[in-house]
XYZ file of C-alpha atoms in Angstrom:
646
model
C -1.501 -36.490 108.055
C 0.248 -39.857 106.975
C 1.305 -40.582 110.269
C -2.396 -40.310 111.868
C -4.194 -42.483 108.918
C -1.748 -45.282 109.932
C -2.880 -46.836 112.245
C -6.662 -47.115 111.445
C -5.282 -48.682 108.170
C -3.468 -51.340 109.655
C -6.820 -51.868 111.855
C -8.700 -52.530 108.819
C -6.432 -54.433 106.763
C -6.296 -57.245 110.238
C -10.180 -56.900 110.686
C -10.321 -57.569 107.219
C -8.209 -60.540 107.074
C -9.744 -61.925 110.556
C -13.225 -61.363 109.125
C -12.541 -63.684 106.265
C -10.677 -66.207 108.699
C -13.931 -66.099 111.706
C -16.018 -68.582 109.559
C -13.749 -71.254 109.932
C -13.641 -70.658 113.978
C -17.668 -70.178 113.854
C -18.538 -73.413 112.114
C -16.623 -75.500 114.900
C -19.566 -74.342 117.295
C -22.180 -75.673 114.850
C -24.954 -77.968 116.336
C -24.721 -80.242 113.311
C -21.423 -82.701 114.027
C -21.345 -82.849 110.042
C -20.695 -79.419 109.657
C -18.199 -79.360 112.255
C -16.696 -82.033 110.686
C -16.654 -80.313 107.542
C -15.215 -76.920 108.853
C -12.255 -78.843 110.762
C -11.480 -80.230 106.917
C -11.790 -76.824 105.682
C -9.673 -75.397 108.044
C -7.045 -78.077 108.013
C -6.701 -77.180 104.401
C -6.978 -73.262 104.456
C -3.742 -73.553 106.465
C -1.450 -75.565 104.905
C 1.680 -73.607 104.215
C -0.295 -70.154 105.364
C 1.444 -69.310 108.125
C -0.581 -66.132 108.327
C -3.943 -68.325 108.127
C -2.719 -69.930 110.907
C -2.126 -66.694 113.424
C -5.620 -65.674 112.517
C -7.246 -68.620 113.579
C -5.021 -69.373 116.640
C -6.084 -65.270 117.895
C -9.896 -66.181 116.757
C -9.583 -68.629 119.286
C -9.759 -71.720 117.309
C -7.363 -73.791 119.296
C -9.471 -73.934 122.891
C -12.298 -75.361 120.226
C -10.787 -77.665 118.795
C -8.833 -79.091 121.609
C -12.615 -79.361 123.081
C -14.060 -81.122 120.717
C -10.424 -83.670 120.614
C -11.261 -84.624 124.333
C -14.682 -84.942 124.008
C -15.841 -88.338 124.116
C -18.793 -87.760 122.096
C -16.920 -86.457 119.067
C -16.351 -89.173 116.458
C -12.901 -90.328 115.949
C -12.826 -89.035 112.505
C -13.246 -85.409 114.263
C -11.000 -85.972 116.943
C -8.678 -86.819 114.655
C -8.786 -84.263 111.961
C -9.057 -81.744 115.178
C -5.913 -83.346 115.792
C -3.980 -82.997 112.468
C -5.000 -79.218 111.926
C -3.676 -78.384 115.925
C -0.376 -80.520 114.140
C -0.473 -78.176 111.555
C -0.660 -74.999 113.247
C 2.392 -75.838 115.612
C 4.395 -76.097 112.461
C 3.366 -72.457 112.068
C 5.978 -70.060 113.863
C 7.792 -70.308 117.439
C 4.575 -67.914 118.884
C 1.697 -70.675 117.716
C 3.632 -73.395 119.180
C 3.655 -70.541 122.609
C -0.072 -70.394 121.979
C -0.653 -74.316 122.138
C 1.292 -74.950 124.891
C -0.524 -71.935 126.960
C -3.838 -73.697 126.050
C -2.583 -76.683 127.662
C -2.067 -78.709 124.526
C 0.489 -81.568 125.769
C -2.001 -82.938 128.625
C -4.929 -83.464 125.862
C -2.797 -84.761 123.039
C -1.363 -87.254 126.092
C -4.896 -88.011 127.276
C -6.014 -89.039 123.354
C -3.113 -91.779 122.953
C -5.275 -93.601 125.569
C -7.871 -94.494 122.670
C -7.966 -97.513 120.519
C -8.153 -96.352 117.434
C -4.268 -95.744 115.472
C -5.364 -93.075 113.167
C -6.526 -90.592 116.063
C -3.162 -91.951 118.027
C -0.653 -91.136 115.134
C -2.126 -87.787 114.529
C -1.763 -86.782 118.017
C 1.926 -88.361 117.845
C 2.820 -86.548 114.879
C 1.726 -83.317 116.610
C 3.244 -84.037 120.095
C 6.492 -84.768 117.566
C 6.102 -81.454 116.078
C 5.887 -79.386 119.698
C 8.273 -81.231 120.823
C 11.031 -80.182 118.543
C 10.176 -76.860 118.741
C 12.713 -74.895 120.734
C 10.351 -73.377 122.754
C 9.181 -76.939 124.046
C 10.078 -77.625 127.376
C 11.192 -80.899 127.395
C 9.985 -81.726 131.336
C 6.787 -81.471 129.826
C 7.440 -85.030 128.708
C 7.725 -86.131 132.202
C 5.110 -84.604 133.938
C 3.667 -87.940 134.388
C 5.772 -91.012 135.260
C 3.441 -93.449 133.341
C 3.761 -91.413 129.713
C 6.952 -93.014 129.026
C 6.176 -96.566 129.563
C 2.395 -95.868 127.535
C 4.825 -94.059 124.390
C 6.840 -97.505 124.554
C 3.689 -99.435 124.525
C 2.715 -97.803 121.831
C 5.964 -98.415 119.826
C 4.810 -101.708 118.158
C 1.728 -100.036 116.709
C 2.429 -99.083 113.356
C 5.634 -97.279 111.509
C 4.727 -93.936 112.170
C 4.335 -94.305 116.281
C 7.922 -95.727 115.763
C 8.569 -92.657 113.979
C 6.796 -90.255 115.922
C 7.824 -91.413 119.323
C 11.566 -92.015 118.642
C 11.460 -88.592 117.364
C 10.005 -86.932 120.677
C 12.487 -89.285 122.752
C 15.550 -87.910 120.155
C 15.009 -84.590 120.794
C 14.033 -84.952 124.833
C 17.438 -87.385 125.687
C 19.401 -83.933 125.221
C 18.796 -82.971 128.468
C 17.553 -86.335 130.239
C 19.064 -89.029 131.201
C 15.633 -90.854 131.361
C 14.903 -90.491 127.771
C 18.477 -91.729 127.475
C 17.379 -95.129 129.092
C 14.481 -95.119 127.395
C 16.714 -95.943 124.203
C 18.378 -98.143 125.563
C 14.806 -100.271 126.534
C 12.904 -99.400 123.125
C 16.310 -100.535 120.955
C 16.463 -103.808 123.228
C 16.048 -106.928 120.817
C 14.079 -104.748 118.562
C 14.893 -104.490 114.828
C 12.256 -102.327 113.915
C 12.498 -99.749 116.292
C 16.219 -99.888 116.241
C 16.190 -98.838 112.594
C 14.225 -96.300 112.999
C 16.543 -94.676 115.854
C 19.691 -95.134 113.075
C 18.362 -92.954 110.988
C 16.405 -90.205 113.588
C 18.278 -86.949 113.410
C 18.813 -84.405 116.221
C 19.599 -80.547 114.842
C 21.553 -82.617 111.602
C 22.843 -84.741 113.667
C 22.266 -88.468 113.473
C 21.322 -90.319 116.915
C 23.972 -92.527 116.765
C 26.292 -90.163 116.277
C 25.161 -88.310 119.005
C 25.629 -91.728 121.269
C 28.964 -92.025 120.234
C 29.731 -88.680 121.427
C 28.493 -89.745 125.014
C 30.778 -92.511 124.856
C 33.654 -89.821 125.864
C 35.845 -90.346 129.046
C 34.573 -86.623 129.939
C 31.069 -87.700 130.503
C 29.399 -89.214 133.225
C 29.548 -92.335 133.756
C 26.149 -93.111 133.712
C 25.538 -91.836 130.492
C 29.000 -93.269 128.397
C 26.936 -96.823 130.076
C 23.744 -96.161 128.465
C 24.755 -94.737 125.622
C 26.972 -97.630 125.385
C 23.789 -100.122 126.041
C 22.109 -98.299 123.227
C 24.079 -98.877 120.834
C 24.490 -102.651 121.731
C 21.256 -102.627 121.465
C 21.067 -101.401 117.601
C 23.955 -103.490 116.749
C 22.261 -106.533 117.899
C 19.322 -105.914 116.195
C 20.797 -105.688 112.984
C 20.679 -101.901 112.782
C 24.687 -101.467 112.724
C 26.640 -103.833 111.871
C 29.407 -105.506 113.699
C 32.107 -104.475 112.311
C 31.466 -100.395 112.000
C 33.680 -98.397 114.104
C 31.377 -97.109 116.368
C 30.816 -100.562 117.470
C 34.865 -101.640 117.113
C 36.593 -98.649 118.072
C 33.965 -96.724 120.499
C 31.716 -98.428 121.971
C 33.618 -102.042 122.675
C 36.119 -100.350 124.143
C 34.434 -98.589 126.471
C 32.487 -101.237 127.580
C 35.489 -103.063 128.757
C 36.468 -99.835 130.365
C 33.855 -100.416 132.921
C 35.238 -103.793 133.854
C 38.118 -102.172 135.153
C 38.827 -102.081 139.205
C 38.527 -98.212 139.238
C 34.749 -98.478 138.317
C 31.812 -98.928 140.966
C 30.938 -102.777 141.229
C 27.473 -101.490 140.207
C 29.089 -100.247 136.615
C 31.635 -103.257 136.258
C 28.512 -105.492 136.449
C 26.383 -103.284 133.956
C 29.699 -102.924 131.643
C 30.415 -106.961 131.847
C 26.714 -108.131 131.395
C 26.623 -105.747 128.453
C 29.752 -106.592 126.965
C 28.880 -109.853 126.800
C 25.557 -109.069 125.065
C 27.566 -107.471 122.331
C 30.084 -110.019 121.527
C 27.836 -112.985 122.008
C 27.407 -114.122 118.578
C 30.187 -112.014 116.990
C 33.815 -114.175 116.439
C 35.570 -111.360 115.663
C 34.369 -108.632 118.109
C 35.018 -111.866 121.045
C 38.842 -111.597 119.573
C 39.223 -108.318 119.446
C 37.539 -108.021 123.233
C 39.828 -111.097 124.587
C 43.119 -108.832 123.772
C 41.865 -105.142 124.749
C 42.598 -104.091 128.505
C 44.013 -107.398 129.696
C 39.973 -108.395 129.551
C 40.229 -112.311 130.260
C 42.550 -111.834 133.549
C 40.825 -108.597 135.071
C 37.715 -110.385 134.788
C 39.090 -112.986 137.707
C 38.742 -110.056 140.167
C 35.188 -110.429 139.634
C 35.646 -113.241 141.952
C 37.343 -111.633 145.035
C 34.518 -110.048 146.574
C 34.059 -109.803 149.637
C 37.110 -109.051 150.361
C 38.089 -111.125 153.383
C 36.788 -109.743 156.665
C 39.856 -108.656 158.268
C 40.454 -106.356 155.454
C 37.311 -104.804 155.743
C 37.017 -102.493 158.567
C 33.709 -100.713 157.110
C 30.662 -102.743 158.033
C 28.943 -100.709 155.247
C 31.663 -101.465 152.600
C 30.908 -104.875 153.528
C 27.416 -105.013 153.328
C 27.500 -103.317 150.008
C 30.260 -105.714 148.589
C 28.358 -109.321 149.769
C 25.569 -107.565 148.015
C 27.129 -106.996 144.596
C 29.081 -110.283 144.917
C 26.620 -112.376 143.300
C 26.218 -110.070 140.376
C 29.842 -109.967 139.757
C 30.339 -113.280 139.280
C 26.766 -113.767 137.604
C 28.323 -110.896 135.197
C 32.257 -112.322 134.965
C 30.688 -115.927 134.005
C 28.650 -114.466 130.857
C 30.961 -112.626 129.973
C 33.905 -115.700 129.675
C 31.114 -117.782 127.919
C 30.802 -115.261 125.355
C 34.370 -114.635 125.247
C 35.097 -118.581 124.617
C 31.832 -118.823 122.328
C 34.237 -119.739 119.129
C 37.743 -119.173 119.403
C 40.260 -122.199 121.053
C 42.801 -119.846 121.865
C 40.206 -118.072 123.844
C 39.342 -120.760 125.704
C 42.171 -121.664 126.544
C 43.274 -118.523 127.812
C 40.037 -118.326 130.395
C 40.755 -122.135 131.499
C 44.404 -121.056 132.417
C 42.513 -117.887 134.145
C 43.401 -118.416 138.567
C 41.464 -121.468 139.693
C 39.162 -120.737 136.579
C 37.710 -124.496 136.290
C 37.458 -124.426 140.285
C 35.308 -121.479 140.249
C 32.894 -122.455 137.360
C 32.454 -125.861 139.419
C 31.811 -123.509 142.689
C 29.383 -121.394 141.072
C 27.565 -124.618 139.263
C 26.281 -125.255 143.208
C 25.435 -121.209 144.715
C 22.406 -120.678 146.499
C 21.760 -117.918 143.675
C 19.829 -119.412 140.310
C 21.485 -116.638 138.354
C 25.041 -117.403 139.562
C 24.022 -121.233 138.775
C 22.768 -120.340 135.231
C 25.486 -118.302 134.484
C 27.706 -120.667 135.564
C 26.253 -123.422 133.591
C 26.261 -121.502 130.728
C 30.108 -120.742 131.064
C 30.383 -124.632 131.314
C 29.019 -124.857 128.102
C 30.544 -122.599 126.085
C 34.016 -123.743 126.960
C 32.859 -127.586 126.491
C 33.259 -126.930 122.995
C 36.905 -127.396 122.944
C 37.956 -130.836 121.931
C 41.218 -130.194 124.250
C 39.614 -128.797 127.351
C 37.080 -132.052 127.277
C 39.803 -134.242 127.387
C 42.516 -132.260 129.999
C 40.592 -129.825 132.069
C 36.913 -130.727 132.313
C 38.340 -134.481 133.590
C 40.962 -132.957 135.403
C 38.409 -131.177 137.790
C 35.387 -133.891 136.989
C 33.387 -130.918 136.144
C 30.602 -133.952 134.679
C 29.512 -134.596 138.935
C 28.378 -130.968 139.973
C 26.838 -130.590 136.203
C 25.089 -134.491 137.030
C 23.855 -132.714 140.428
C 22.651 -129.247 138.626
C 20.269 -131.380 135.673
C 18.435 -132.825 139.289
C 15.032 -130.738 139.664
C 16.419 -127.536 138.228
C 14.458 -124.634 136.813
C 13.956 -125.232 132.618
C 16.488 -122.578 131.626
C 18.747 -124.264 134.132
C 18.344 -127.504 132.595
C 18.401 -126.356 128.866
C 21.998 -125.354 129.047
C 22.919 -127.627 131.180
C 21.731 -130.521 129.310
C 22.979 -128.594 126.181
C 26.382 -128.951 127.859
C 26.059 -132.614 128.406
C 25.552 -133.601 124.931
C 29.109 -132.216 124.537
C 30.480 -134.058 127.072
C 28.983 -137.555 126.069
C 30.934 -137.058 122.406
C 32.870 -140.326 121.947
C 36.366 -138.772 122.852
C 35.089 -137.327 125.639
C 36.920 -139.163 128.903
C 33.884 -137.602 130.719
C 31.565 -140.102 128.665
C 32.286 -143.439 131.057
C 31.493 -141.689 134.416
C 28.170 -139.960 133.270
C 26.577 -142.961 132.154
C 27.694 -144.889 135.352
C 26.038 -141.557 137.352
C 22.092 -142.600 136.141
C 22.409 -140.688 133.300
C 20.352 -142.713 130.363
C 17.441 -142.641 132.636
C 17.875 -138.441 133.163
C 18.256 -137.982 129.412
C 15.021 -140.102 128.654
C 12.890 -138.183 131.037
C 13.573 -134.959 129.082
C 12.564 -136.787 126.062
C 8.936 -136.254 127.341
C 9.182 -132.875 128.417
C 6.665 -130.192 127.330
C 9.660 -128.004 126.472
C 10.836 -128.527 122.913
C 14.881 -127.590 123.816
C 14.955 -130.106 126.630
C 12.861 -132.647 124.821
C 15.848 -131.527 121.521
C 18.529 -132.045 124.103
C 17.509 -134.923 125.755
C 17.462 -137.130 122.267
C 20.865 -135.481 121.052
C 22.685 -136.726 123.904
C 21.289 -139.890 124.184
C 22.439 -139.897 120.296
C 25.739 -138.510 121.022
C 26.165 -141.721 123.530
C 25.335 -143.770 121.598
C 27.642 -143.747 119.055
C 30.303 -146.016 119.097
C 28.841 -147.709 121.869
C 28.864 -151.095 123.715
C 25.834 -152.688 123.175
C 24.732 -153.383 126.520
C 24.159 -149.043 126.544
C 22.477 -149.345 123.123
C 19.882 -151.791 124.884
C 19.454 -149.755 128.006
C 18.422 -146.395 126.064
C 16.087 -148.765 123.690
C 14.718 -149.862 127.372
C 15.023 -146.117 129.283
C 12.501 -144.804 125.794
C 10.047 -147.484 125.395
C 9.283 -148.262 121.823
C 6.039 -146.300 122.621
C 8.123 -143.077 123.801
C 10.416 -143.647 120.473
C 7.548 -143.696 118.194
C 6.221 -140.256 120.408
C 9.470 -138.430 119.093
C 9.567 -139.992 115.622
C 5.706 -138.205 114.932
C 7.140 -134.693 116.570
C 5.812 -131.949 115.046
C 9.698 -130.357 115.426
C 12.030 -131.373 112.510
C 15.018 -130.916 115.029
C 13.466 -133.815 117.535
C 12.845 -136.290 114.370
C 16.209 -135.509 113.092
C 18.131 -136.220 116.266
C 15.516 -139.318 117.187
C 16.812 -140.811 113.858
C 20.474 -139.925 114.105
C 20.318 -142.204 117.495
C 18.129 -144.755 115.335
C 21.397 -144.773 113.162
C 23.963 -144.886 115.727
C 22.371 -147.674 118.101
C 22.271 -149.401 114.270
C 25.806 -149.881 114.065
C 27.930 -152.575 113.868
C 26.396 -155.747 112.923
C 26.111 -157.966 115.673
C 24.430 -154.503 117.230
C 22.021 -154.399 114.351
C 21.224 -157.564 114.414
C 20.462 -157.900 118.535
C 18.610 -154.540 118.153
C 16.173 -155.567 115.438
C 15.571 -158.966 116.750
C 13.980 -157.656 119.651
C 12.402 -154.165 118.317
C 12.471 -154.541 114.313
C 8.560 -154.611 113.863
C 8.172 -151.593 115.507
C 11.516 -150.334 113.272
C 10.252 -151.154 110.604
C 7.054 -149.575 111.240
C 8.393 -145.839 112.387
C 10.566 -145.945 108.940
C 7.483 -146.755 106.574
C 5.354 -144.377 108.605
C 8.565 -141.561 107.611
C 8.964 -142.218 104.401
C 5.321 -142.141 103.540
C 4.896 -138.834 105.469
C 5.457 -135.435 104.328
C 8.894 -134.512 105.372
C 11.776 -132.999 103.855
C 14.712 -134.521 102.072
C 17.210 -134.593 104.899
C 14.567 -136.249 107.216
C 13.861 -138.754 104.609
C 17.447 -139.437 103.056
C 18.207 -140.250 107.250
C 15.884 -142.917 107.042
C 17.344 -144.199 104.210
C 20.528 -144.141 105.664
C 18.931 -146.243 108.668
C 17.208 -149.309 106.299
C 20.963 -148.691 104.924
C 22.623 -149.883 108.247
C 19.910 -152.682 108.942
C 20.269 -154.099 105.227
C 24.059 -154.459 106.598
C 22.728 -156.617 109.023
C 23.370 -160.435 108.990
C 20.098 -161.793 110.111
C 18.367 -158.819 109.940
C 18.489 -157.466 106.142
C 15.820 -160.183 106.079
C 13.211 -157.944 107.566
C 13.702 -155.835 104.497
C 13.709 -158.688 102.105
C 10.392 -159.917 103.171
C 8.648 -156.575 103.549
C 7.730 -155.498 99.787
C 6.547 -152.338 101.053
C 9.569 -151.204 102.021
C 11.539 -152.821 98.805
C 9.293 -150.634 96.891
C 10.135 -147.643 98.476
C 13.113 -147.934 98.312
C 12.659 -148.707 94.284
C 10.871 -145.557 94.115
C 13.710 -143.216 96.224
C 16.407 -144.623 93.819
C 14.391 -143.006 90.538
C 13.685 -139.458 93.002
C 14.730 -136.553 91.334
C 16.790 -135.452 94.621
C 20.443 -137.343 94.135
C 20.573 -137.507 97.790
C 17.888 -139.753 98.221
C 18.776 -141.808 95.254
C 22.247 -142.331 96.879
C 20.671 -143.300 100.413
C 18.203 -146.200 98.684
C 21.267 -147.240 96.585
C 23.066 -147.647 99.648
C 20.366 -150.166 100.838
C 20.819 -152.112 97.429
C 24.436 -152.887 97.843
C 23.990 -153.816 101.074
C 21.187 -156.119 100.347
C 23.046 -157.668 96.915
C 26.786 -157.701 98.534
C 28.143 -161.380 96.741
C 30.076 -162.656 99.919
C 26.612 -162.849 102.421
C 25.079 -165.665 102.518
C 21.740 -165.807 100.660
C 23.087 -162.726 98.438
C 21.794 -164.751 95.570
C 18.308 -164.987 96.219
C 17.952 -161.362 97.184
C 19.947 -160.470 93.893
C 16.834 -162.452 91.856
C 14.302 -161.333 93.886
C 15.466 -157.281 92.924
C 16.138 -158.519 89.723
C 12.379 -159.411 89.212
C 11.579 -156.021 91.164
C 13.392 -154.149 88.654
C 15.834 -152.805 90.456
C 18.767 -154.108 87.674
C 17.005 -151.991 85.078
C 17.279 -148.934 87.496
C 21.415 -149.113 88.071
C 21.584 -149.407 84.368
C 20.217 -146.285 83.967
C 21.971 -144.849 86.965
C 25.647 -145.750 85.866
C 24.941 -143.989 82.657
C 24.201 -140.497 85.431
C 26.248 -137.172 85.014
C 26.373 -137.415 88.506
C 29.417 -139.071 89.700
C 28.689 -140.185 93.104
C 25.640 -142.159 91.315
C 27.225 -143.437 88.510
C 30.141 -144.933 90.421
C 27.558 -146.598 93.146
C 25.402 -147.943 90.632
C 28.091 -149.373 88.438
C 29.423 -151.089 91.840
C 26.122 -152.371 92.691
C 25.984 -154.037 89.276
C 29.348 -155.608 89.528
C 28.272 -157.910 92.071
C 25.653 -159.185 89.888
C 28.330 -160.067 87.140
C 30.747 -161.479 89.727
């Protein structure tokens, strides 16, 4: 008798529990949008953590309703996306709901809503694409159904913290079994702190992501994938997200990076594994060391250079066609990786110079047809023209100053930034390089970038013109004043860049040098001087832009003839009174500096300026300034009053 009541009591017991569940699916079909509104709240919070809730309402039907009213257009967002959050909800039921959602075709409408502008509606159908997703039962080609989802989900990265979330948790859980989603990381980590530290700490079945990386790292795997997961984790060091020195950097993924260099890999993946490489250890001293000495690095990177292989070794027209095609990337790749390798270290340097014909190559590749070769090239150039040594043996050697010269003539900006970057360095005063450049036309090339619309050139231009003119004759002192035009001078002097004023007044200082040099120079420009340092020190700058000014009235109160356009000009006396009372003892220092010039006891007329800042004040002032706990001060100031007493 048991056994037949069974069955009918089970019956009831579901129709019971369905009964009480059918309200919730009947008010979604209500005409009012309130109501339905209000039922979609209801529901969302009869099933939190009722797993049983949720099978009754997913075999009432609910989820064809509410996936309805998600894609309708009509619907307000705030329906959409609470229709969204309770579908989330319900896939976090058991592995059969998430079954039921996918058979209703859930994955095409929760795609189709990321397409609206609103990020509430967005991130709840991201956090319930995140929670199929990771559901076993998922496929994961269901990702890829449609090429342009992956390039909308990185699109959407930026949004907000939770599409970071979200999304770097559906591309975790879909790179086990694609490569695509692989590359994906390796594009979404790419200069990208934020989403970079998100992917750190994403974890794959208790397993964190870039742990799993390292794993693909392994000789065993293909190479394709040991590349990318080797890009991705670049990547997230780069950004910040590892740091440099962690061994999944240093032990892992360095190493195999410079395994790709090696002649046994495609001359696609030596490229990929060079250019990458190089991205890692570009701002890192002691990852370029540790690179320079692993695998013989520095000398395998000179076969870079042999391809093609001469003809008559070549039998295979195809092999050949394939290797003139690569050939540019190589050495595009081999040159950024040297100037990263030389970025710091002498020794490193050194050892690239002394690399086979390594200075004849750089000056080869400083004239290819290709731009990237050139830039490359060029930036090579520049990274090893940091070595005092090589400027003065190598770079003159091979005259590596005339194809440079020929490269700054009508070349693309990024071209010209590094290349001009590299010039400053080879205009330094013990630079042999210095002479030949400036005989070349090159005062009138650096002045032209002064007036470029690009801040780096316009930075550039003005720091080599400063770096030549230090120490220089005079006649090159008068042709950059000439080459800038006083109106051009005063142009960088009111730049809105503190980089441009700073380097526009450290060649200010060094064409004020010497004192026959001071004095030529400000008898033919001193008004307009004069005028661009009043028109500084009255302006709102900071205190190294203002103590540089003081250091230039400094050098022209050292001046024979022309401390006297200080002595008459009571503006400037009084600033200078007022800097030697500033609370900054930098500034104080610079206007003392002017004092002692302007008060020395063996110039002639040093007695008439000495009474003339005696009735200023200015004796008053060094009283109280020898009597400073700061030494530097007190020692000036008790100097400067010495040669009133002497």
């Amino acid at each position: 008798m048991a056994c037949v009541l069974e069955a009918p009591l089970r019956m009831s017991v579901l129709s019971e529990v369905t009964a009480s569940s059918r309200h919730y699916v009947d008010r979604l079909f209500d005409l009012d949008p309130q109501k339905v509104l209000q039922g979609v709240i209801d529901m969302k919070n009869a099933v939190i953590g009722n797993n049983k809730q949720k099978a009754n309402l997913i075999v009432l039907g609910a989820v064809p309703r509410l996936l309805y009213l998600l894609q309708q257009e009509t619907s307000s967002t705030e329906l959409r996306t609470e229709c969204a959050v309770v579908l989330g909800s319900l896939a976090m039921g058991t592995e059969n709901n998430v079954k039921s959602l996918l058979d209703c075709h859930i994955i095409p409408a929760l795609l189709q809503g990321l397409l609206s502008p609103d990020l509430k509606f967005i991130e709840a159908c991201l956090r319930c694409l995140r929670t199929i997703f990771i559901s076993p039962v998922t496929p994961e080609d269901l990702l890829y159904t449609d090429a342009t989802v992956i390039s909308h989900l990185m699109a959407l990265l930026s949004r907000s913290r939770y599409t970071q979330e979200y999304i770097c948790q559906i591309f975790s859980h879909c790179c086990k079994v694609r490569m695509q989603a692989l590359k994906c990381f390796s594009v979404l980590a790419f200069e990208n702190p934020q989403v970079s530290m998100t992917l750190v700490n994403v974890s794959v079945d208790g397993e964190l992501l870039p742990q799993i990386f390292v794993k693909m790292l392994q000789r065993d795997k293909p190479i394709e994938m040991q590349l990318t997961s080797a890009k991705c984790l670049t990547s997230m060091c780069r950004a910040g997200a590892i740091r440099t020195d962690d061994s999944c950097i240093v032990l892992k993924t360095l190493p195999c990076l410079v395994r790709m260099c090696s002649k046994e890999r495609l001359l696609e993946e030596r490229v990929e594994g060079a250019e990458t490489l190089a991205y890692l250890i570009e701002t890192d001293v002691e990852l370029q060391r540790i690179a320079s000495i692993t695998d013989h690095l520095i000398v395998m990177l000179a076969d870079y250079f042999k391809y093609p292989s001469s003809v008559s070794a070549i039998t295979d027209i195809k092999r050949l066609d394939h290797d003139l095609k690569h050939a540019h990337e190589l050495r595009q790749a081999a040159f950024k990786l040297y100037a990263s390798l030389g970025a710091n270290d002498e020794d490193i340097r050194k050892k690239i110079i002394e690399t086979e014909n390594m200075m004849d190559r750089i000056v080869n590749g400083l004239s290819e047809s290709s731009i990237k070769v050139r830039l490359a090239a060029v930036r090579c150039l520049h990274s090893l023209s940091r070595s005092v040594q090589q400027l003065r043996t190598s770079f003159q050697d091979h005259a590596v100053w005339k194809p440079l010269m020929k490269v700054l003539q009508n070349a693309p900006n990024e071209i010209l930034i590094v290349a001009s970057s590299t010039l400053c360095n080879l205009l330094l005063e013990f630079s042999p390089s210095k002479e030949p450049i400036l005989e070349s036309g090159a005062i009138e090339l650096l002045c032209s970038l002064t007036q470029s619309e690009n801040l780096a050139l316009r930075v550039n231009g003005i720091w080599a013109l400063m770096n030549m003119a230090f120490q220089a004759e005079q006649k090159i002192k008068s042709d950059i004043l000439r080459g800038l035009s006083t109106e051009q001078l005063f142009q960088l002097l009111s730049d809105s860049d503190v980089n441009v004023l700073m380097k526009t007044l450290g060649l200010l200082r060094n064409l004020l040098s010497t004192r026959p040099h001071i004095d030529h120079i400000m008898s033919t420009h001193g008004k307009q001087i004069m005028q661009a340092v009043t028109l500084i020190l009255e302006g709102e700058h900071n205190i190294e832009v203002k103590e540089q000014t003081l250091c230039i009235l400094a050098n022209i109160a050292d001046g024979t003839t022309a401390k006297e356009l200080i002595m008459t000009n009571d503006d400037i006396l009084q600033k200078i009174k007022y800097y030697m009372s500033h609370s900054n003892a930098k500034l104080q220092l610079a206007a003392m500096f002017c004092i002692s010039n302007l008060i020395w006891n063996e110039e002639e007329g040093s007695q008439e300026r000495q009474d003339k800042l005696r009735d200023m004040g200015i004796v008053d002032i060094l009283h109280k300034l020898s009597q400073s706990s700061d030494p530097n001060l007190c020692d000036k100031a008790k100097t400067a009053l010495q040669q009133y007493l002497a």
